[in-house]
Amino acid sequence: MDQQVLETYVVESPEQAMALLNPLRAEILGRLAEPASAAELARGINDIPQRVNYHLKALEKVGLVRRVGTRQVRNLVEVLYQAIARTYILSETLNWPKETVDRIKDQGSLSHLITAAERIKRDALALLERSDQQEEVPSATLDTSIRLATKEQRSAFVQEYVQLVSQLVEKYQASEETEESYKVVLAVYPQIAQGGEES
C-alpha cells in the first residue's frame, strides 16, 4: 500500500505553491508521511471530516497528495491518501517577482509556525491528561538562540539542521512498527524582545 515518499520536493507550479500557503493544508500534508483517511486526519487535528476531505481533494488536484488505497471501516470504504514528500521548497523558477516569492515564503513559514504551535499546545494538553492519570509520558524540549548575521547564513543553518535531524531520524527509526511514535518539530524565527521588538 505504501508508496515512496520523497524527502524533499521542489514546488515549481503556482497552484502547488498557493496550496502550501494554506495553514490547514500544510498541517494535513505534514500528517501524511504515512497513509491516512480524511476521518483519521480529522480526529488528529480536531476538525470535521468533510472539511478535511475538501482540502485533501484540493491537494490531490495539484499533485501534492495521492490516493494509495482503500480500507473497509464498518459499512464505509475509506480512501487513504499520502503526501508525495516530507518537506517542500519553493522553486526560484516560479517566475514570480523575487519580492513576491520572498514575501510568500515568509508568510508561509509564519503560517506554518502558528499551525505547529497550535498543534503542539493541543497535543501537550492531551498528554497532560494522560500524565494526570499516572501514565508516564516521555518528552523533551530544546529551546536555544543563535545569532545569524546574513540571509545566506540563515538559509545554510536551516538546511544543515534539517540534514542532521534527518540523519538522526534515519539512525534511530525503528525498523518495525512500534506502539508509539514521537513528533519532532523545528522552528526558526526572530527572537522577540520584551515590548514586542525583534532582537
Short mmCIF file of C-alpha atoms in Angstrom, two decimals:
data_model
loop_
_atom_site.label_atom_id
_atom_site.label_comp_id
_atom_site.label_asym_id
_atom_site.label_seq_id
_atom_site.Cartn_x
_atom_site.Cartn_y
_atom_site.Cartn_z
CA MET A 1 0.00 0.00 0.00
CA ASP A 2 2.77 2.47 0.92
CA GLN A 3 4.35 4.40 -1.93
CA GLN A 4 7.73 6.07 -1.77
CA VAL A 5 7.64 9.48 -0.15
CA LEU A 6 10.30 11.93 -1.31
CA GLU A 7 12.44 13.56 1.37
CA THR A 8 12.23 16.94 -0.41
CA TYR A 9 10.04 18.14 -3.26
CA VAL A 10 10.73 21.34 -5.20
CA VAL A 11 7.49 23.21 -5.84
CA GLU A 12 7.54 24.69 -9.34
CA SER A 13 3.86 25.36 -10.05
CA PRO A 14 1.99 28.41 -8.68
CA GLU A 15 -1.02 26.19 -7.86
CA GLN A 16 1.08 23.97 -5.61
CA ALA A 17 2.75 26.98 -4.01
CA MET A 18 -0.59 28.59 -3.18
CA ALA A 19 -1.88 25.31 -1.71
CA LEU A 20 1.13 25.14 0.61
CA LEU A 21 0.39 28.62 1.96
CA ASN A 22 -2.90 27.45 3.46
CA PRO A 23 -2.06 26.52 7.09
CA LEU A 24 -4.67 23.74 7.28
CA ARG A 25 -3.47 22.17 4.04
CA ALA A 26 0.11 22.39 5.29
CA GLU A 27 -1.00 20.69 8.51
CA ILE A 28 -2.69 17.92 6.53
CA LEU A 29 0.43 17.42 4.38
CA GLY A 30 2.58 17.21 7.50
CA ARG A 31 0.47 14.32 8.78
CA LEU A 32 0.51 12.34 5.54
CA ALA A 33 4.01 10.88 5.56
CA GLU A 34 2.07 7.67 6.24
CA PRO A 35 -1.25 6.81 4.52
CA ALA A 36 -4.35 8.09 6.31
CA SER A 37 -8.02 8.74 5.63
CA ALA A 38 -9.92 12.01 5.94
CA ALA A 39 -11.57 10.67 9.11
CA GLU A 40 -8.19 9.85 10.71
CA LEU A 41 -6.78 13.25 9.83
CA ALA A 42 -9.89 15.00 11.15
CA ARG A 43 -9.50 13.26 14.51
CA GLY A 44 -5.82 14.18 14.64
CA ILE A 45 -6.38 17.89 14.04
CA ASN A 46 -9.74 18.14 15.80
CA ASP A 47 -11.69 19.10 12.68
CA ILE A 48 -14.65 17.68 10.77
CA PRO A 49 -14.03 15.00 8.08
CA GLN A 50 -15.98 16.92 5.42
CA ARG A 51 -13.68 19.94 5.72
CA VAL A 52 -10.54 17.78 5.71
CA ASN A 53 -11.83 15.83 2.72
CA TYR A 54 -12.35 19.10 0.81
CA HIS A 55 -8.74 20.14 1.42
CA LEU A 56 -7.45 16.64 0.59
CA LYS A 57 -9.14 16.81 -2.81
CA ALA A 58 -7.61 20.26 -3.40
CA LEU A 59 -4.16 18.92 -2.51
CA GLU A 60 -4.71 15.88 -4.74
CA LYS A 61 -5.79 18.12 -7.63
CA VAL A 62 -2.47 20.00 -7.58
CA GLY A 63 -0.45 16.80 -7.14
CA LEU A 64 0.79 17.18 -3.55
CA VAL A 65 -1.06 14.11 -2.24
CA ARG A 66 -2.14 10.89 -3.93
CA ARG A 67 -4.58 8.10 -3.28
CA VAL A 68 -2.75 4.97 -2.16
CA GLY A 69 -5.59 2.58 -1.38
CA THR A 70 -8.84 1.98 0.45
CA ARG A 71 -10.00 0.10 3.53
CA GLN A 72 -13.32 -1.08 4.90
CA VAL A 73 -14.43 0.55 8.16
CA ARG A 74 -17.79 -0.80 9.31
CA ASN A 75 -20.14 -0.08 6.40
CA LEU A 76 -17.90 2.55 4.82
CA VAL A 77 -14.97 2.37 2.41
CA GLU A 78 -12.33 4.93 3.39
CA VAL A 79 -9.92 6.34 0.80
CA LEU A 80 -6.31 6.50 2.01
CA TYR A 81 -4.11 9.42 0.99
CA GLN A 82 -0.37 10.01 1.26
CA ALA A 83 1.82 13.08 0.73
CA ILE A 84 4.35 12.96 -2.09
CA ALA A 85 7.13 14.35 0.16
CA ARG A 86 8.15 15.18 3.73
CA THR A 87 9.39 18.72 3.04
CA TYR A 88 8.70 21.27 0.30
CA ILE A 89 10.88 24.02 -1.18
CA LEU A 90 9.55 26.87 -3.35
CA SER A 91 11.46 26.95 -6.64
CA GLU A 92 13.03 30.17 -7.86
CA THR A 93 11.66 29.27 -11.33
CA LEU A 94 8.07 30.11 -10.38
CA ASN A 95 8.58 33.29 -12.47
CA TRP A 96 7.17 35.45 -9.68
CA PRO A 97 8.96 38.66 -8.75
CA LYS A 98 11.65 37.93 -6.15
CA GLU A 99 9.92 40.23 -3.67
CA THR A 100 6.70 38.24 -4.06
CA VAL A 101 8.46 34.89 -3.60
CA ASP A 102 10.29 36.17 -0.51
CA ARG A 103 7.06 37.53 0.98
CA ILE A 104 5.19 34.29 0.25
CA LYS A 105 7.99 32.27 1.83
CA ASP A 106 7.92 34.48 4.92
CA GLN A 107 4.13 34.39 5.23
CA GLY A 108 4.01 30.66 4.55
CA SER A 109 6.66 29.95 7.18
CA LEU A 110 4.85 32.10 9.74
CA SER A 111 1.52 30.40 8.98
CA HIS A 112 3.18 27.01 9.44
CA LEU A 113 4.72 28.24 12.69
CA ILE A 114 1.27 29.20 14.02
CA THR A 115 -0.19 25.86 12.95
CA ALA A 116 2.70 23.94 14.53
CA ALA A 117 2.42 25.91 17.77
CA GLU A 118 -1.32 25.23 17.97
CA ARG A 119 -0.73 21.54 17.30
CA ILE A 120 1.98 21.32 19.98
CA LYS A 121 -0.30 23.04 22.51
CA ARG A 122 -3.21 20.73 21.68
CA ASP A 123 -1.03 17.61 21.84
CA ALA A 124 0.63 18.75 25.10
CA LEU A 125 -2.76 19.28 26.77
CA ALA A 126 -3.85 15.78 25.72
CA LEU A 127 -0.60 14.32 27.05
CA LEU A 128 -1.04 16.22 30.33
CA GLU A 129 -4.38 14.47 30.78
CA ARG A 130 -2.64 11.12 30.31
CA SER A 131 0.04 12.18 32.81
CA ASP A 132 -2.69 13.13 35.33
CA GLN A 133 -3.82 9.51 35.14
CA GLN A 134 -0.39 8.39 36.38
CA GLU A 135 0.75 7.40 32.89
CA GLU A 136 4.42 8.02 32.12
CA VAL A 137 4.72 10.41 29.17
CA PRO A 138 8.32 10.77 27.87
CA SER A 139 9.03 14.15 26.28
CA ALA A 140 11.88 16.58 25.65
CA THR A 141 12.16 20.25 24.74
CA LEU A 142 15.10 22.16 23.25
CA ASP A 143 14.98 25.96 23.47
CA THR A 144 18.01 27.95 22.38
CA SER A 145 19.04 31.10 20.50
CA ILE A 146 21.59 31.67 17.77
CA ARG A 147 22.87 34.85 16.07
CA LEU A 148 22.80 34.51 12.27
CA ALA A 149 24.22 37.60 10.58
CA THR A 150 23.04 37.18 6.97
CA LYS A 151 20.23 35.67 4.93
CA GLU A 152 22.75 33.20 3.47
CA GLN A 153 23.79 32.07 6.96
CA ARG A 154 20.15 31.61 7.98
CA SER A 155 19.46 29.51 4.91
CA ALA A 156 22.62 27.41 5.36
CA PHE A 157 21.86 26.87 9.07
CA VAL A 158 18.33 25.61 8.38
CA GLN A 159 19.47 23.33 5.55
CA GLU A 160 22.26 21.79 7.65
CA TYR A 161 19.96 21.44 10.69
CA VAL A 162 17.35 19.62 8.59
CA GLN A 163 20.07 17.36 7.15
CA LEU A 164 21.42 16.49 10.61
CA VAL A 165 17.95 15.84 12.03
CA SER A 166 17.13 13.63 9.02
CA GLN A 167 20.30 11.62 9.68
CA LEU A 168 19.33 11.21 13.34
CA VAL A 169 15.82 10.13 12.41
CA GLU A 170 17.18 7.58 9.94
CA LYS A 171 19.67 6.28 12.51
CA TYR A 172 17.14 5.75 15.31
CA GLN A 173 14.00 4.96 13.30
CA ALA A 174 12.65 1.59 14.45
CA SER A 175 12.71 -0.99 11.69
CA GLU A 176 9.38 -2.39 12.89
CA GLU A 177 6.21 -0.51 13.76
CA THR A 178 6.07 0.27 17.48
CA GLU A 179 3.18 1.25 19.71
CA GLU A 180 4.20 4.90 19.94
CA SER A 181 5.96 7.34 17.65
CA TYR A 182 7.39 10.73 18.60
CA LYS A 183 6.85 14.12 16.97
CA VAL A 184 9.92 16.24 16.16
CA VAL A 185 9.35 19.91 15.32
CA LEU A 186 11.92 22.54 14.25
CA ALA A 187 11.06 26.23 14.31
CA VAL A 188 13.41 29.09 13.47
CA TYR A 189 12.20 32.69 13.81
CA PRO A 190 13.46 36.09 15.02
CA GLN A 191 13.59 36.33 18.80
CA ILE A 192 11.10 38.84 20.15
CA ALA A 193 12.36 41.05 22.96
CA GLN A 194 10.12 42.41 25.70
CA GLY A 195 7.98 45.17 24.28
CA GLY A 196 7.46 43.30 21.02
CA GLU A 197 10.63 44.37 19.17
CA GLU A 198 12.78 41.85 17.33
CA SER A 199 16.12 41.24 18.99
#
